[in-house]
PDB file of C-alpha atoms in Angstrom:
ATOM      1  CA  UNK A  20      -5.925 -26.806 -83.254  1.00 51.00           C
ATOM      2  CA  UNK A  21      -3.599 -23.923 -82.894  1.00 56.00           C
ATOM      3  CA  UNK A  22      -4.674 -20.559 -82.392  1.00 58.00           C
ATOM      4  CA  UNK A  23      -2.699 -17.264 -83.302  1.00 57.00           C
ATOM      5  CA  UNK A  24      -3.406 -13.991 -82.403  1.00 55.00           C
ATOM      6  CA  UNK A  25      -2.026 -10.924 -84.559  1.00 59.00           C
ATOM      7  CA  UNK A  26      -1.774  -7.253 -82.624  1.00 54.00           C
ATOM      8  CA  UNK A  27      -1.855  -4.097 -84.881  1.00 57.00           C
ATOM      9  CA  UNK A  28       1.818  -3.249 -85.898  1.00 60.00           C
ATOM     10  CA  UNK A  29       1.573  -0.047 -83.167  1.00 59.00           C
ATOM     11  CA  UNK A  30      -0.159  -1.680 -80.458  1.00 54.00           C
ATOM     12  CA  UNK A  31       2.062   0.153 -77.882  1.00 57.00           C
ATOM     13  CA  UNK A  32       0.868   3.260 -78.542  1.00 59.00           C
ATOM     14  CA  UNK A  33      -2.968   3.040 -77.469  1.00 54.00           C
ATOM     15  CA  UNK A  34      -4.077   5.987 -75.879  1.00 54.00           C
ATOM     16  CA  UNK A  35      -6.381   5.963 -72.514  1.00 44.00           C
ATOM     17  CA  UNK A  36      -8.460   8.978 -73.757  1.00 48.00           C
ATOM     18  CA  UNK A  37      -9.104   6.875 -77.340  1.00 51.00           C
ATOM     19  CA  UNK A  38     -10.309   3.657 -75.638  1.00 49.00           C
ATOM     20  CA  UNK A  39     -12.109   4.853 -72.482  1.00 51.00           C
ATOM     21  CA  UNK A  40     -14.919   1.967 -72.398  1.00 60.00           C
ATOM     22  CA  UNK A  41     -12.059  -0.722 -73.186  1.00 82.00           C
ATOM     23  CA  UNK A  42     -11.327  -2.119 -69.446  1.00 84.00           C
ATOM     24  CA  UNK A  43      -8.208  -4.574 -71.672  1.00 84.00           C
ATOM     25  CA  UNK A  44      -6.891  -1.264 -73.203  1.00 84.00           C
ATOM     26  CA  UNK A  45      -7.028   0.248 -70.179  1.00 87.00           C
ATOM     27  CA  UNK A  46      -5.444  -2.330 -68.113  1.00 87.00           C
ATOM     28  CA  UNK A  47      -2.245  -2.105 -70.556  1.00 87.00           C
ATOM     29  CA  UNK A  48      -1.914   1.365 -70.144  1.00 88.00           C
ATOM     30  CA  UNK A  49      -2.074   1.039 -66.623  1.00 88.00           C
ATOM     31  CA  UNK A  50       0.882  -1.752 -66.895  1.00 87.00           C
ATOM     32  CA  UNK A  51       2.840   0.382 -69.304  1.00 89.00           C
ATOM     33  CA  UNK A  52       2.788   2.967 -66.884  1.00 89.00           C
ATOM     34  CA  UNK A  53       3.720   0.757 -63.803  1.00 89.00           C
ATOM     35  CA  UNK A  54       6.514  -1.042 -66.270  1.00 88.00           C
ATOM     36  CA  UNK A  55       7.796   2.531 -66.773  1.00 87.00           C
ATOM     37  CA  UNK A  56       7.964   3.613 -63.182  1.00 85.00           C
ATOM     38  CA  UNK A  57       9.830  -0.074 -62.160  1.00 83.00           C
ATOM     39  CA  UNK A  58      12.451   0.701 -65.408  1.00 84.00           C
ATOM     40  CA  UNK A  59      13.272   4.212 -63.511  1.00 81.00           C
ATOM     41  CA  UNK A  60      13.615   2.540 -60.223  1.00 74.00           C
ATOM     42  CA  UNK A  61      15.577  -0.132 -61.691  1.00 76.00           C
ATOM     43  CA  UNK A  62      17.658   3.007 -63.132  1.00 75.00           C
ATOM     44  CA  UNK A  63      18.619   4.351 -59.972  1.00 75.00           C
ATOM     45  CA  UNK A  64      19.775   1.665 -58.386  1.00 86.00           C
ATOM     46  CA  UNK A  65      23.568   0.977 -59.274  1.00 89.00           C
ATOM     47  CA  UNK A  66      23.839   4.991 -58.377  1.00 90.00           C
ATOM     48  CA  UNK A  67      22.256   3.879 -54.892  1.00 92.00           C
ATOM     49  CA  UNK A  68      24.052   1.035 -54.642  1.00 92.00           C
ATOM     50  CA  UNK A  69      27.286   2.774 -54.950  1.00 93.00           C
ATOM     51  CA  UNK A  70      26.093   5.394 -52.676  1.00 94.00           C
ATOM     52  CA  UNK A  71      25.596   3.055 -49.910  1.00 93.00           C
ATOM     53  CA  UNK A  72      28.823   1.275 -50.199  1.00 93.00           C
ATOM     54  CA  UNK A  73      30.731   4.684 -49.427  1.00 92.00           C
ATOM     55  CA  UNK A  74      29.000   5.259 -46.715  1.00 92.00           C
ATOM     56  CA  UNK A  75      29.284   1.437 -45.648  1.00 92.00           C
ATOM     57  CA  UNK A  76      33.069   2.550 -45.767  1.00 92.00           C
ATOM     58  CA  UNK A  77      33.498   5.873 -44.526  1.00 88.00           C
ATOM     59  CA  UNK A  78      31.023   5.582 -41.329  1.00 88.00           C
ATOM     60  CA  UNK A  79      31.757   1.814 -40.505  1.00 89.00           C
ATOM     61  CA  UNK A  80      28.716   0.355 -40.199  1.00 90.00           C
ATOM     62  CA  UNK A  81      26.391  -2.277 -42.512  1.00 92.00           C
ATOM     63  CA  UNK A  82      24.248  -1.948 -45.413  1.00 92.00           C
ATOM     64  CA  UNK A  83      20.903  -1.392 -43.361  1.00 91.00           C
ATOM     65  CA  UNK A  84      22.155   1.953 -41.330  1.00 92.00           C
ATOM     66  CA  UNK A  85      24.008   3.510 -44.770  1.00 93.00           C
ATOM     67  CA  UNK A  86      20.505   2.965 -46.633  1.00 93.00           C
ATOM     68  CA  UNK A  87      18.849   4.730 -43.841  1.00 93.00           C
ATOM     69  CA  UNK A  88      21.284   7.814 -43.557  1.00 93.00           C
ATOM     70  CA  UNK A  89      20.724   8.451 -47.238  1.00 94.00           C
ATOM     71  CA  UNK A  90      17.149   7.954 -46.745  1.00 94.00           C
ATOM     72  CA  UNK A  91      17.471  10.535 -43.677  1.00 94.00           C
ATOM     73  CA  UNK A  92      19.241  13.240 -45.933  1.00 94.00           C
ATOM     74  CA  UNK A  93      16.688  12.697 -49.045  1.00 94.00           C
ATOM     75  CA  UNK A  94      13.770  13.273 -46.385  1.00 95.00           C
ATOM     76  CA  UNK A  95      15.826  16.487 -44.876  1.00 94.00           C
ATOM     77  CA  UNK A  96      16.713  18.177 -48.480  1.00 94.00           C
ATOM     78  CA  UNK A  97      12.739  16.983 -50.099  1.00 94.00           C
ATOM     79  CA  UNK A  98      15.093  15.032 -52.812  1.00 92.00           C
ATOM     80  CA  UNK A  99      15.020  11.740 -54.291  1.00 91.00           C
ATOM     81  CA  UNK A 100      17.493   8.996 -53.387  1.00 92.00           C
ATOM     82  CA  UNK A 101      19.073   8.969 -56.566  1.00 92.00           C
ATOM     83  CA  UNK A 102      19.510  12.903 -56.491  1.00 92.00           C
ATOM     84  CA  UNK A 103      21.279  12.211 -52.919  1.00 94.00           C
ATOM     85  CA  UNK A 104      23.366   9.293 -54.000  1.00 93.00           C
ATOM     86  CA  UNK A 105      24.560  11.227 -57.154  1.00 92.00           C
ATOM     87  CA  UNK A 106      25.102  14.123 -55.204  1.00 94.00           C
ATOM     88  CA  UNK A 107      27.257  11.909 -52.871  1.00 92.00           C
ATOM     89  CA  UNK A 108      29.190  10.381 -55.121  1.00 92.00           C
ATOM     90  CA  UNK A 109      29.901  13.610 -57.003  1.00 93.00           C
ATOM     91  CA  UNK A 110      31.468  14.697 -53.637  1.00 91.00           C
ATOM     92  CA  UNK A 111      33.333  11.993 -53.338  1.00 88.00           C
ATOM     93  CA  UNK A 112      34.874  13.043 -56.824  1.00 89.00           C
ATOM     94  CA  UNK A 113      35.742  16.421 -55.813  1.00 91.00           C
ATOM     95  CA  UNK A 114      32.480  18.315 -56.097  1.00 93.00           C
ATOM     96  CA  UNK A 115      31.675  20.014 -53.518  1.00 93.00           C
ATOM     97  CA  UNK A 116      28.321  18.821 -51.757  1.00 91.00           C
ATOM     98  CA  UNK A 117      25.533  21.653 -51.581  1.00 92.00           C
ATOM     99  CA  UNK A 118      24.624  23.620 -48.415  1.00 94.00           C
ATOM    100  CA  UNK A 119      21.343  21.627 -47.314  1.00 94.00           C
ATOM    101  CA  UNK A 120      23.025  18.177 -47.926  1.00 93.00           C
ATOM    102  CA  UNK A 121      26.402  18.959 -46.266  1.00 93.00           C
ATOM    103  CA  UNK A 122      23.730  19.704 -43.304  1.00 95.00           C
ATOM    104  CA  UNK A 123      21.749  16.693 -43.689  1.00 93.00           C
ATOM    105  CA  UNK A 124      24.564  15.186 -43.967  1.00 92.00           C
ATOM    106  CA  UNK A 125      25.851  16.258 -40.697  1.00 92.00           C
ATOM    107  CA  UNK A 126      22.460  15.524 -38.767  1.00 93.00           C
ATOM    108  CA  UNK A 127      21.999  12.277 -40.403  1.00 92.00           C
ATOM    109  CA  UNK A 128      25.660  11.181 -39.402  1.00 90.00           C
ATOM    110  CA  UNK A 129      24.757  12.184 -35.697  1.00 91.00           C
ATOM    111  CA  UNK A 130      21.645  10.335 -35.213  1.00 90.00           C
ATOM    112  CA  UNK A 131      23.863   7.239 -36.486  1.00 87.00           C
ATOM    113  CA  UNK A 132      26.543   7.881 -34.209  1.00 86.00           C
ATOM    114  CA  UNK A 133      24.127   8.538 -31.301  1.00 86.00           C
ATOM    115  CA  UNK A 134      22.198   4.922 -32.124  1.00 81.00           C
ATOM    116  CA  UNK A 135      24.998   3.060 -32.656  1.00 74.00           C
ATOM    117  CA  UNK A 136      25.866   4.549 -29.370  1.00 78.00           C
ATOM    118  CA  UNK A 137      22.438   4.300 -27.451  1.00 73.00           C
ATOM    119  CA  UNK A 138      21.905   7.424 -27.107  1.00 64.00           C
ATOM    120  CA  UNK A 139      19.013   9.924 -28.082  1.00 51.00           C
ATOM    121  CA  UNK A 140      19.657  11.145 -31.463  1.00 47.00           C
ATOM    122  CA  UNK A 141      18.587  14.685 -31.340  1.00 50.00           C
ATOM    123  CA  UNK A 142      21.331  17.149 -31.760  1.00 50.00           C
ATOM    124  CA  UNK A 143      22.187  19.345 -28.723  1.00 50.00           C
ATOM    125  CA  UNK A 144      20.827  21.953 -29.875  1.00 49.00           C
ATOM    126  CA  UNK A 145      17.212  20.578 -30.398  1.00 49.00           C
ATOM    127  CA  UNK A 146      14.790  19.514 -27.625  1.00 45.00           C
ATOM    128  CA  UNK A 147      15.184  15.963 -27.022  1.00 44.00           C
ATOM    129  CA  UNK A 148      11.980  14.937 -26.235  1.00 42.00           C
ATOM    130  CA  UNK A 149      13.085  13.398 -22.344  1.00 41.00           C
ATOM    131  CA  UNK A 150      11.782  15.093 -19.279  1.00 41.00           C
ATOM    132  CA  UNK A 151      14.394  17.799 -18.532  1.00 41.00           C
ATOM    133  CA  UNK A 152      15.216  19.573 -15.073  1.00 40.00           C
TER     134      UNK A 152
END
């Protein structure tokens, strides 16, 4: 025997305060709200994607070290990566980049060069953590 199952015509919209002893309700609130978070992840992503490849391009080196550099300047300006990859690819438009990032920018683009290089990647002018004289 086949069994069907109707839903109310607004099932989508239950509300977590309405149905606080219903552990089913809850749990579908609780994936709507993860499905919600993975759609604006799933948003930024071309824009980070695009990101990387220009750095990929102007600072030869692969995918893995251009991810972390824009990772390096979203940690340095207390940004999201999309905000740093728009930001990016607005200055590679013509806009001019803003203060902090054009200095994240500029420290993140020295540790690379210093790893890809071996060496310690703090700038001159910070302490570099090695036994000095």
């Amino acid at each position: 025997m086949h069994r069907t199952t109707t839903l109310p015509e607004h099932w989508w919209d239950l509300r977590a305060e309405a149905v606080a002893g219903n552990a089913a309700v809850q749990d579908v609130v609780a994936l709507r709200a993860e499905i919600d978070q993975l759609r604006r992840a799933l948003a930024g992503r071309p824009v980070i994607d695009q990101a990387c490849g220009m750095v990929m391009v102007l600072a030869p080196c692969p995918r893995g070290p251009a991810r972390n550099l824009l990772v390096d300047m979203e940690r340095q300006c207390n940004t999201t990566l999309p905000v740093v990859s728009s930001a990016m690819i607005a200055a590679w438009e013509g806009e001019p980049l803003p203060p902090l990032m054009q200095r994240a920018l500029r420290h993140a683009l020295r540790r690379l060069y210093a790893e890809d290089r071996g060496y310690d990647s703090a700038p001159a002018d910070e302490p570099s953590g090695r036994g000095g004289p």
